[in-house]
């Protein structure tokens, strides 16, 4: 009997099945091949776009992208929007998470649903709504407004869609907070503010960082909502690339995209390092 | 948890900013497009609220109906493909040795962190008639042709006289490939989570009782992880239905989805009220799907409570 069992495949060993492994490998190739080709062809020495034939290695297009003033401007705009909106998103996300975690109040399930709403509604609806809102309130950003204040509309839109995500992440962290620590601190004479600053905030820190990185990536990633809220003078990197791609495919875009992919990779690596560090030091 | 009355000032200090923000920059904008959807365009820049239902009536026009059904079909087919591909992938990750799991998960999630526009652009790059994909297919064709000649069937042109590149861009196939490419991680993660929660002794029992691997999959594994599959389907389908970039870049204006036509109302046609009505329609469809899921989950819970 024991011998017969050994020849049979175990109950949960699909990972060893060749057919399953093949699907996994093919899916991985499918997910990565386009990006890898994009990165390789950012070094292709071909004047025409299209990325068809390999004509030798060059870094010309990185130089070209770096000298393309409007591309750089869009890039800087994107980074500024991401940084500013992340700061606000983390603050708003943290206080939302604290309210939902700490208090009982009337209509709480309704409020929880409302906070989750920006996560589930289609991006296009939100983009359209915020754009119409700004224009019907007369909140145009007049040309010539001082940078980065000319990005205000986009930043507001980004905070609105990213802080619920941050709140979700931070709340998960708060759920395993030991409230006895808070009580102990209060018994020892700590004020409400001291408890917040010295006990709750340090506990929340990994959540704040994870939430912040999520908000940052979401902001850098967003195209649709920015596309609707940006004026003709305020272009972000995705919006700029979109307008370039519609005319032609150039190695310059490949180069700029590669840089953005690198930034995202580095950020993800930092986030992962931080998470594993936290786990080790629990 | 404490009542908000006990510490009212702290509660208000924390509650007001985020609730205020949501009200001002989320509820108010949605309210405004709600009003717009009942308005009429009277001149190039002016819109008047007349409580007309005409904008909603226009959703029934055959052209818009075709658009809706096309969007629903594209999203449905792509979701189905995602599930068929995503399930085995999730299964491999869930059953891999523990030390591999985080890495395999990372492999699947990493592209998801890359900018959506860049990913779509990367796909656009290789799907052209002279792109990498067709180059690969041509290579395969040449090999197959050579093989046929070798075995003496070369004269019959079984696979065509010449290699014909497959057109993806501007076709349904291109948009479906794009939608699957962008949303696959959304599908894999919930299925993976369901597989991780699974009590594996059920599978052992099934196999011990003589069921085949396939039978065990069909009658035990799949039903037990169905909740995860449904969640995966929903969180894949909803963003797909509202997709803008994928059809815009890979459909080349020939395979429009709802969002592309909404965009045109605002950026080109300047028919904001109709665009608002369409956006709200998309929003309602999303809510209906979520409500059905919540309702089904509730009923299931009640049933299991009654049983337990």
Coordinates of C-alpha atoms in Angstrom, one line a residue:
Chain A
X1 CA 0.0 0.0 0.0
X2 CA 2.7 2.4 1.0
X3 CA 4.6 1.6 -2.1
X4 CA 1.6 2.2 -4.3
X5 CA 1.0 5.6 -2.6
X6 CA 4.6 6.7 -3.3
X7 CA 4.1 6.4 -7.0
X8 CA 0.9 8.4 -7.0
X9 CA 1.2 12.1 -7.1
X10 CA 0.6 13.8 -3.8
X11 CA -2.6 15.8 -3.2
X12 CA -1.2 19.3 -3.6
X13 CA 1.9 19.1 -5.8
X14 CA 0.7 20.8 -8.8
X15 CA 3.9 22.9 -8.8
X16 CA 5.7 19.7 -9.9
X17 CA 3.4 19.0 -12.8
X18 CA 5.1 19.8 -16.1
X19 CA 1.9 21.1 -17.8
X20 CA 1.4 23.5 -14.9
X21 CA 5.0 24.7 -15.0
X22 CA 4.6 25.3 -18.7
X23 CA 1.6 27.5 -18.2
X24 CA 3.5 29.4 -15.5
X25 CA 6.6 29.9 -17.6
X26 CA 4.5 31.0 -20.6
X27 CA 2.5 33.4 -18.5
X28 CA 5.8 34.9 -17.2
X29 CA 7.2 35.2 -20.7
X30 CA 3.9 36.9 -21.7
X31 CA 4.2 39.4 -18.8
X32 CA 7.8 40.2 -19.3
X33 CA 8.6 39.9 -23.0
X34 CA 7.1 43.2 -24.0
X35 CA 8.9 45.1 -21.3
X36 CA 12.2 43.4 -22.0
X37 CA 12.0 44.1 -25.7
X38 CA 11.2 47.8 -24.8
X39 CA 14.3 48.1 -22.7
X40 CA 16.6 46.3 -25.2
X41 CA 15.4 48.5 -28.0
X42 CA 15.9 51.7 -26.1
X43 CA 19.6 51.0 -26.9
X44 CA 19.0 50.3 -30.5
X45 CA 20.9 52.5 -32.9
X46 CA 18.0 52.9 -35.4
X47 CA 16.7 56.3 -36.5
X48 CA 13.3 55.0 -37.4
X49 CA 11.0 54.0 -34.6
X50 CA 9.1 50.8 -35.1
X51 CA 11.8 48.9 -33.2
X52 CA 12.1 46.4 -36.0
X53 CA 15.7 45.7 -36.7
X54 CA 18.7 45.7 -34.3
X55 CA 21.3 48.1 -35.6
X56 CA 23.8 48.1 -32.8
X57 CA 24.2 49.5 -29.3
X58 CA 23.8 53.2 -28.5
X59 CA 22.9 55.3 -25.6
X60 CA 22.0 58.2 -27.9
X61 CA 18.3 58.1 -27.2
X62 CA 18.9 58.5 -23.5
X63 CA 20.9 61.7 -24.2
X64 CA 18.2 62.7 -26.6
X65 CA 15.5 62.1 -24.0
X66 CA 17.5 64.0 -21.4
X67 CA 17.8 66.9 -23.8
X68 CA 14.1 66.9 -24.7
X69 CA 13.0 69.8 -22.6
X70 CA 9.2 69.1 -22.7
X71 CA 9.8 65.5 -21.8
X72 CA 11.9 66.4 -18.9
X73 CA 9.4 69.0 -17.8
X74 CA 6.7 66.3 -17.9
X75 CA 8.9 64.0 -15.9
X76 CA 9.6 66.6 -13.2
X77 CA 5.9 67.4 -13.1
X78 CA 5.0 63.7 -12.6
X79 CA 7.6 63.4 -9.8
X80 CA 6.4 66.6 -8.1
X81 CA 2.8 65.5 -8.3
X82 CA 3.7 62.1 -6.9
X83 CA 5.7 63.5 -4.0
X84 CA 3.2 66.2 -2.9
X85 CA 0.1 64.0 -3.3
X86 CA 1.8 61.2 -1.4
X87 CA 2.4 63.4 1.6
X88 CA -1.3 64.5 1.7
X89 CA -2.5 61.0 0.9
X90 CA -0.6 59.5 3.8
X91 CA -1.8 62.1 6.3
X92 CA -5.5 61.8 5.1
X93 CA -5.1 58.0 4.9
X94 CA -3.7 57.8 8.4
X95 CA -6.5 59.9 10.1
X96 CA -9.1 58.0 8.1
X97 CA -7.7 54.7 9.2
X98 CA -7.5 55.9 12.9
X99 CA -11.1 57.1 12.8
X100 CA -12.4 53.8 11.4
X101 CA -10.3 51.7 13.7
X102 CA -10.9 53.6 16.9
X103 CA -14.4 55.0 16.9
X104 CA -17.9 53.7 16.8
X105 CA -20.2 56.3 15.2
X106 CA -23.6 56.4 13.5
X107 CA -23.7 55.3 9.8
X108 CA -20.1 53.9 10.1
X109 CA -20.6 51.1 7.5
X110 CA -21.9 53.8 5.1
X111 CA -18.8 55.9 5.7
X112 CA -16.5 52.9 5.3
X113 CA -18.2 52.2 1.9
X114 CA -17.7 55.9 0.9
X115 CA -14.0 55.7 1.7
X116 CA -13.7 52.5 -0.4
X117 CA -15.7 54.1 -3.3
X118 CA -12.8 55.9 -5.0
X119 CA -11.0 52.5 -5.2
X120 CA -13.8 50.7 -7.0
X121 CA -15.3 53.2 -9.3
X122 CA -14.0 53.2 -12.9
X123 CA -11.2 55.7 -13.4
X124 CA -12.8 57.3 -16.3
X125 CA -15.9 58.3 -14.2
X126 CA -13.7 59.8 -11.6
X127 CA -11.6 61.7 -14.2
X128 CA -14.6 63.1 -15.9
X129 CA -16.3 64.0 -12.6
X130 CA -13.3 65.9 -11.2
X131 CA -12.6 67.6 -14.5
X132 CA -16.2 68.8 -14.8
X133 CA -16.1 69.8 -11.1
X134 CA -13.1 72.0 -11.6
X135 CA -14.4 73.7 -14.7
X136 CA -17.9 74.3 -13.4
X137 CA -16.5 75.8 -10.2
X138 CA -14.3 78.0 -12.3
X139 CA -11.2 76.5 -10.8
X140 CA -9.0 76.9 -13.8
X141 CA -5.3 77.1 -13.4
X142 CA -4.4 80.2 -15.3
X143 CA -1.4 80.0 -17.5
X144 CA 1.7 81.5 -15.9
X145 CA 0.9 80.3 -12.4
X146 CA 4.0 79.6 -10.4
X147 CA 5.2 76.0 -10.5
X148 CA 4.2 73.7 -8.7
X149 CA 1.0 75.6 -8.0
X150 CA -0.1 75.1 -11.6
X151 CA -0.3 71.4 -10.8
X152 CA -2.9 72.0 -8.0
X153 CA -5.8 70.5 -9.8
X154 CA -3.9 67.3 -10.7
X155 CA -2.6 67.0 -7.2
X156 CA -6.0 67.3 -5.7
X157 CA -7.3 64.6 -8.0
X158 CA -4.4 62.3 -7.2
X159 CA -4.9 62.8 -3.4
X160 CA -8.6 61.9 -3.9
X161 CA -7.9 58.6 -5.6
X162 CA -4.9 57.5 -3.6
X163 CA -5.7 58.3 0.0
X164 CA -8.3 55.5 0.3
X165 CA -5.7 53.0 -0.7
X166 CA -3.3 54.4 1.9
X167 CA -6.1 54.3 4.5
X168 CA -6.7 50.6 3.7
X169 CA -3.0 49.7 4.1
X170 CA -2.6 51.7 7.3
X171 CA -5.8 50.3 8.8
X172 CA -4.5 46.7 8.3
X173 CA -1.5 47.7 10.3
X174 CA -3.6 49.3 13.1
X175 CA -5.6 46.1 13.4
X176 CA -2.8 44.3 15.2
X177 CA -2.0 47.2 17.6
X178 CA -2.2 46.1 21.2
X179 CA -4.4 48.5 22.9
X180 CA -3.1 47.5 26.3
X181 CA 0.0 49.4 25.5
X182 CA -2.1 52.6 25.1
X183 CA -3.9 51.9 28.5
X184 CA -0.6 51.3 30.2
X185 CA 0.8 54.6 28.9
X186 CA -2.3 56.4 30.1
X187 CA -2.1 54.8 33.5
X188 CA 1.4 56.0 33.7
X189 CA 0.2 59.5 33.1
X190 CA 0.7 60.0 29.4
X191 CA -1.6 62.5 27.7
X192 CA -3.7 61.7 24.6
X193 CA -1.1 63.4 22.4
X194 CA 1.9 61.7 24.0
X195 CA 0.2 58.3 23.5
X196 CA -0.3 59.2 19.9
X197 CA 3.2 60.4 19.3
X198 CA 5.2 57.9 21.3
X199 CA 3.1 54.7 20.9
X200 CA 0.6 54.8 18.1
X201 CA 2.7 56.6 15.5
X202 CA 5.7 54.3 15.9
X203 CA 3.5 51.3 15.5
X204 CA 1.9 52.8 12.4
X205 CA 5.2 53.6 10.8
X206 CA 5.5 50.5 8.5
X207 CA 1.9 51.0 7.4
X208 CA 2.6 54.7 6.7
X209 CA 5.6 53.8 4.6
X210 CA 3.8 51.0 2.7
X211 CA 0.7 53.3 2.2
X212 CA 3.0 56.1 1.0
X213 CA 4.8 53.9 -1.5
X214 CA 1.5 52.6 -2.8
X215 CA 0.2 56.2 -3.2
X216 CA 3.4 57.2 -4.9
X217 CA 3.2 54.4 -7.4
X218 CA -0.5 55.0 -8.1
X219 CA 0.2 58.6 -8.7
X220 CA 3.2 58.0 -11.1
X221 CA 1.1 55.3 -12.8
X222 CA -2.1 57.3 -13.3
X223 CA -2.9 58.3 -16.8
X224 CA -6.7 58.6 -17.2
X225 CA -7.5 60.9 -14.3
X226 CA -4.5 63.1 -15.1
X227 CA -5.5 63.2 -18.7
X228 CA -8.8 64.8 -17.8
X229 CA -7.6 67.2 -15.1
X230 CA -4.5 68.5 -16.8
X231 CA -4.6 71.7 -18.7
X232 CA -2.8 72.2 -22.0
X233 CA 0.2 73.7 -20.1
X234 CA 0.5 71.1 -17.4
X235 CA 1.6 67.8 -18.9
X236 CA 2.7 64.8 -16.9
X237 CA 5.0 62.0 -18.1
X238 CA 2.2 59.5 -19.0
X239 CA 0.2 62.2 -20.8
X240 CA 3.3 63.4 -22.7
X241 CA 4.1 59.8 -23.7
X242 CA 0.5 59.2 -24.8
X243 CA 0.6 62.2 -27.1
X244 CA 4.0 61.2 -28.5
X245 CA 2.9 57.6 -29.0
X246 CA -0.1 58.6 -31.0
X247 CA 2.1 60.3 -33.6
X248 CA 5.0 57.8 -33.8
X249 CA 6.9 55.2 -31.9
X250 CA 10.4 56.4 -31.2
X251 CA 13.4 55.0 -29.3
X252 CA 13.4 58.1 -27.3
X253 CA 10.1 57.0 -25.6
X254 CA 11.7 53.6 -25.0
X255 CA 14.6 55.3 -23.2
X256 CA 12.4 57.5 -21.1
X257 CA 10.2 54.6 -20.2
X258 CA 13.2 52.5 -19.2
X259 CA 14.2 55.2 -16.8
X260 CA 10.7 55.2 -15.3
X261 CA 10.6 51.4 -15.0
X262 CA 14.0 51.7 -13.2
X263 CA 12.6 54.2 -10.7
X264 CA 9.6 51.9 -10.0
X265 CA 11.9 48.9 -9.6
X266 CA 14.1 50.7 -7.1
X267 CA 11.0 51.9 -5.1
X268 CA 9.6 48.4 -5.0
X269 CA 12.9 47.0 -3.9
X270 CA 13.1 49.6 -1.1
X271 CA 9.5 48.7 -0.1
X272 CA 10.3 45.0 0.0
X273 CA 13.5 45.5 2.0
X274 CA 11.7 47.6 4.5
X275 CA 9.0 45.0 4.9
X276 CA 11.4 42.1 5.4
X277 CA 13.3 44.3 7.8
X278 CA 10.2 44.9 9.8
X279 CA 9.3 41.2 9.9
X280 CA 12.8 40.3 11.1
X281 CA 12.5 42.8 14.0
X282 CA 9.1 42.0 15.2
Chain B
X1 CA -13.4 50.6 19.9
X2 CA -15.0 53.5 21.7
X3 CA -18.0 55.7 21.0
X4 CA -17.4 58.9 19.2
X5 CA -19.1 60.8 22.0
X6 CA -16.6 59.8 24.6
X7 CA -13.8 61.8 22.9
X8 CA -15.7 64.1 20.6
X9 CA -13.0 66.6 20.0
X10 CA -10.4 63.9 19.0
X11 CA -13.1 62.3 16.8
X12 CA -13.9 65.5 15.0
X13 CA -10.3 66.5 14.6
X14 CA -9.7 63.2 12.8
X15 CA -13.0 62.8 11.1
X16 CA -13.5 66.2 9.6
X17 CA -10.5 66.5 7.3
X18 CA -10.9 63.2 5.4
X19 CA -14.7 63.4 5.4
X20 CA -14.5 67.0 4.2
X21 CA -12.0 66.1 1.5
X22 CA -14.2 63.2 0.2
X23 CA -17.3 65.4 0.2
X24 CA -15.6 68.3 -1.6
X25 CA -13.5 66.5 -4.1
X26 CA -15.4 63.2 -4.6
X27 CA -19.1 63.5 -3.7
X28 CA -19.5 67.0 -5.1
X29 CA -17.9 66.1 -8.5
X30 CA -20.1 63.1 -8.8
X31 CA -23.1 65.2 -7.9
X32 CA -22.2 67.7 -10.6
X33 CA -22.0 65.1 -13.3
X34 CA -25.3 63.7 -12.1
X35 CA -26.8 67.2 -12.7
X36 CA -25.0 67.5 -16.0
X37 CA -26.5 64.2 -17.2
X38 CA -30.0 65.9 -17.0
X39 CA -28.8 69.0 -18.8
X40 CA -28.7 70.2 -22.3
X41 CA -26.0 71.9 -24.3
X42 CA -27.3 75.2 -25.4
X43 CA -24.2 76.7 -26.9
X44 CA -20.5 75.9 -27.2
X45 CA -19.7 76.8 -23.7
X46 CA -23.1 76.8 -21.9
X47 CA -25.1 74.0 -20.4
X48 CA -28.5 74.4 -19.0
X49 CA -30.2 72.1 -16.4
X50 CA -33.6 71.2 -17.9
X51 CA -34.1 67.8 -16.2
X52 CA -34.3 66.1 -19.6
X53 CA -33.9 62.4 -19.9
X54 CA -32.7 62.8 -23.5
X55 CA -29.1 62.0 -22.6
X56 CA -30.1 58.7 -21.1
X57 CA -32.5 58.0 -24.0
X58 CA -29.5 58.4 -26.4
X59 CA -27.9 55.4 -24.6
X60 CA -30.5 53.3 -26.4
X61 CA -29.3 54.4 -29.9
X62 CA -28.1 51.4 -31.9
X63 CA -24.6 52.8 -32.2
X64 CA -24.2 53.2 -28.5
X65 CA -25.8 49.8 -27.9
X66 CA -23.2 48.2 -30.2
X67 CA -20.5 50.0 -28.2
X68 CA -21.8 48.7 -24.9
X69 CA -22.1 45.2 -26.1
X70 CA -18.7 45.3 -27.7
X71 CA -17.2 46.5 -24.4
X72 CA -19.0 43.8 -22.4
X73 CA -17.9 41.1 -24.8
X74 CA -14.3 42.3 -24.9
X75 CA -14.2 42.5 -21.1
X76 CA -15.9 39.1 -20.7
X77 CA -13.6 37.2 -23.1
X78 CA -10.5 38.8 -21.6
X79 CA -11.7 38.0 -18.1
X80 CA -12.3 34.4 -19.2
X81 CA -8.8 34.2 -20.6
X82 CA -7.3 35.7 -17.4
X83 CA -9.1 33.1 -15.3
X84 CA -8.0 30.2 -17.5
X85 CA -4.4 31.4 -17.5
X86 CA -4.5 32.7 -13.9
X87 CA -5.7 29.6 -12.2
X88 CA -2.8 27.3 -13.1
X89 CA -0.4 30.1 -12.3
X90 CA -1.9 30.7 -8.9
X91 CA -1.9 26.9 -8.3
X92 CA 1.8 26.7 -9.1
X93 CA 2.6 29.5 -6.7
X94 CA 0.4 28.1 -3.9
X95 CA 1.9 24.6 -4.2
X96 CA 5.5 25.6 -4.6
X97 CA 8.0 25.1 -1.8
X98 CA 7.6 27.8 0.9
X99 CA 11.0 29.5 0.2
X100 CA 10.0 30.0 -3.5
X101 CA 6.6 31.4 -2.9
X102 CA 7.5 35.0 -2.3
X103 CA 9.7 35.1 -5.4
X104 CA 7.1 33.5 -7.6
X105 CA 4.5 36.0 -6.3
X106 CA 7.0 38.8 -6.9
X107 CA 7.4 37.7 -10.5
X108 CA 3.7 37.9 -11.1
X109 CA 3.2 41.2 -9.3
X110 CA 6.3 43.1 -10.5
X111 CA 4.9 44.0 -14.0
X112 CA 1.8 45.4 -12.1
X113 CA 4.0 48.0 -10.5
X114 CA 5.2 49.2 -13.9
X115 CA 3.4 52.1 -15.4
X116 CA 0.3 51.1 -17.2
X117 CA 1.0 53.4 -20.2
X118 CA 4.5 52.0 -20.6
X119 CA 3.2 48.4 -20.5
X120 CA 0.6 49.2 -23.1
X121 CA 3.2 51.0 -25.2
X122 CA 5.6 48.0 -24.9
X123 CA 2.8 45.7 -26.1
X124 CA 2.1 48.1 -29.0
X125 CA 5.7 47.9 -29.9
X126 CA 5.8 44.2 -30.5
X127 CA 2.3 43.5 -31.8
X128 CA 2.7 45.4 -35.1
X129 CA 2.7 43.6 -38.4
X130 CA 6.5 44.1 -38.4
X131 CA 6.8 43.7 -34.7
X132 CA 8.6 41.0 -32.7
X133 CA 5.6 38.7 -32.4
X134 CA 5.0 38.5 -36.1
X135 CA 8.8 38.1 -36.6
X136 CA 8.7 35.1 -34.3
X137 CA 5.7 33.7 -36.1
X138 CA 7.4 34.1 -39.4
X139 CA 10.4 32.2 -38.1
X140 CA 8.1 29.4 -37.0
X141 CA 6.5 29.5 -40.4
X142 CA 9.8 29.2 -42.2
X143 CA 10.8 26.3 -40.0
X144 CA 7.5 24.5 -40.6
X145 CA 7.7 25.2 -44.3
X146 CA 11.2 23.8 -44.4
X147 CA 10.0 20.7 -42.5
X148 CA 7.1 20.2 -45.0
X149 CA 9.5 20.4 -47.9
X150 CA 11.8 17.9 -46.2
X151 CA 9.1 15.3 -45.9
X152 CA 8.0 16.0 -49.4
X153 CA 4.8 18.0 -48.8
X154 CA 6.4 21.3 -49.8
X155 CA 4.6 21.5 -53.2
X156 CA 1.1 21.6 -51.6
X157 CA 1.4 24.9 -49.8
X158 CA -0.3 23.5 -46.8
X159 CA 0.4 26.5 -44.6
X160 CA 0.1 29.1 -47.3
X161 CA 2.5 30.1 -50.1
X162 CA 4.0 32.9 -48.1
X163 CA 4.0 34.0 -44.5
X164 CA 1.1 36.4 -43.8
X165 CA 1.6 38.6 -40.7
X166 CA -1.2 38.5 -38.3
X167 CA -2.8 41.9 -37.7
X168 CA -3.4 42.5 -34.0
X169 CA -3.6 46.3 -33.9
X170 CA -7.0 47.7 -34.6
X171 CA -8.6 44.3 -34.1
X172 CA -10.4 42.6 -31.3
X173 CA -7.5 40.2 -30.8
X174 CA -5.1 43.1 -30.1
X175 CA -7.4 44.7 -27.5
X176 CA -8.0 41.3 -25.8
X177 CA -4.3 40.6 -25.6
X178 CA -3.8 44.1 -24.1
X179 CA -6.6 43.7 -21.6
X180 CA -5.3 40.3 -20.5
X181 CA -1.7 41.6 -20.3
X182 CA -2.7 44.5 -18.1
X183 CA -5.1 42.8 -15.7
X184 CA -3.6 39.3 -15.3
X185 CA -2.1 40.0 -11.8
X186 CA -5.5 41.2 -10.6
X187 CA -6.8 37.7 -11.4
X188 CA -4.0 35.7 -10.0
X189 CA -3.8 37.2 -6.5
X190 CA -7.4 36.5 -5.3
X191 CA -7.2 32.9 -6.6
X192 CA -3.9 32.5 -4.9
X193 CA -5.3 33.8 -1.6
X194 CA -8.2 31.3 -1.9
X195 CA -5.8 28.4 -2.6
X196 CA -3.7 29.4 0.4
X197 CA -6.7 29.3 2.7
X198 CA -7.8 25.9 1.4
X199 CA -7.8 22.9 3.8
X200 CA -5.7 20.5 1.9
X201 CA -7.0 17.4 3.6
X202 CA -10.1 17.5 1.3
X203 CA -7.8 16.9 -1.7
X204 CA -6.1 14.1 0.1
X205 CA -9.4 12.5 1.0
X206 CA -10.6 12.8 -2.6
X207 CA -7.4 11.2 -4.0
X208 CA -7.4 8.4 -1.3
X209 CA -11.0 7.6 -2.3
X210 CA -9.8 6.9 -5.8
X211 CA -10.7 10.1 -7.7
X212 CA -8.3 11.0 -10.5
X213 CA -6.3 14.3 -10.4
X214 CA -8.7 15.8 -12.9
X215 CA -11.8 14.6 -11.0
X216 CA -10.3 16.0 -7.8
X217 CA -9.7 19.3 -9.5
X218 CA -13.2 19.5 -10.9
X219 CA -15.3 18.3 -8.0
X220 CA -13.2 19.3 -5.0
X221 CA -10.5 22.0 -5.7
X222 CA -12.5 24.2 -8.0
X223 CA -15.7 24.3 -6.0
X224 CA -13.8 25.0 -2.8
X225 CA -11.9 27.9 -4.3
X226 CA -15.0 29.2 -6.3
X227 CA -15.3 32.3 -4.0
X228 CA -11.8 33.3 -4.9
X229 CA -12.4 32.7 -8.6
X230 CA -15.6 34.9 -8.5
X231 CA -13.7 37.7 -6.7
X232 CA -10.9 37.4 -9.2
X233 CA -13.4 37.6 -12.1
X234 CA -15.1 40.7 -10.7
X235 CA -12.0 42.7 -9.9
X236 CA -10.7 41.8 -13.3
X237 CA -13.9 42.6 -15.2
X238 CA -14.7 46.0 -13.6
X239 CA -11.5 47.8 -14.6
X240 CA -11.5 46.1 -18.0
X241 CA -15.0 47.4 -18.7
X242 CA -13.9 50.9 -18.0
X243 CA -10.5 50.6 -19.9
X244 CA -9.4 53.6 -21.8
X245 CA -5.7 53.2 -22.7
X246 CA -5.7 49.7 -24.0
X247 CA -8.5 50.1 -26.6
X248 CA -7.1 53.6 -27.4
X249 CA -3.6 52.4 -28.2
X250 CA -4.1 48.8 -29.4
X251 CA -7.6 49.3 -30.9
X252 CA -6.3 52.2 -33.0
X253 CA -9.8 53.9 -32.9
X254 CA -11.3 50.9 -34.6
X255 CA -12.2 48.9 -31.5
X256 CA -13.6 51.5 -29.2
X257 CA -14.8 50.7 -25.7
X258 CA -17.1 52.8 -23.5
X259 CA -14.4 55.0 -22.0
X260 CA -13.1 56.0 -25.5
X261 CA -16.5 57.3 -26.5
X262 CA -16.9 59.1 -23.1
X263 CA -13.5 60.8 -23.6
X264 CA -14.6 62.0 -27.1
X265 CA -17.6 63.7 -25.6
X266 CA -15.4 65.8 -23.4
X267 CA -12.3 66.3 -25.5
X268 CA -13.7 66.3 -29.0
X269 CA -17.5 66.4 -29.5
X270 CA -17.9 68.8 -26.6
X271 CA -21.2 67.1 -25.5
X272 CA -20.6 67.1 -21.8
X273 CA -24.2 66.1 -20.7
X274 CA -24.1 63.0 -22.9
X275 CA -20.6 62.1 -21.7
X276 CA -21.8 62.6 -18.1
X277 CA -24.8 60.3 -18.7
X278 CA -22.5 57.6 -20.2
X279 CA -20.1 57.9 -17.3
X280 CA -22.9 57.5 -14.8
X281 CA -24.2 54.5 -16.7
X282 CA -20.8 52.8 -16.5
X283 CA -20.8 53.7 -12.7
X284 CA -24.3 52.1 -12.3
X285 CA -23.2 48.9 -14.1
X286 CA -20.2 48.7 -11.7
X287 CA -22.5 49.1 -8.7
X288 CA -24.9 46.5 -9.9
X289 CA -22.1 43.9 -10.4
X290 CA -20.8 44.7 -6.9
X291 CA -24.3 44.6 -5.4
X292 CA -25.0 41.2 -7.0
X293 CA -21.7 39.9 -5.5
X294 CA -22.4 41.3 -2.0
X295 CA -25.9 39.8 -2.2
X296 CA -24.6 36.4 -3.3
X297 CA -22.0 36.4 -0.5
X298 CA -24.7 37.3 2.1
X299 CA -27.0 34.5 0.9
X300 CA -24.2 32.0 1.0
X301 CA -23.3 33.1 4.5
X302 CA -26.9 32.7 5.7
X303 CA -27.1 29.3 4.2
X304 CA -23.9 28.1 5.8
X305 CA -25.1 29.6 9.2
X306 CA -28.4 27.6 8.9
X307 CA -26.4 24.5 8.1
X308 CA -23.8 25.0 10.8

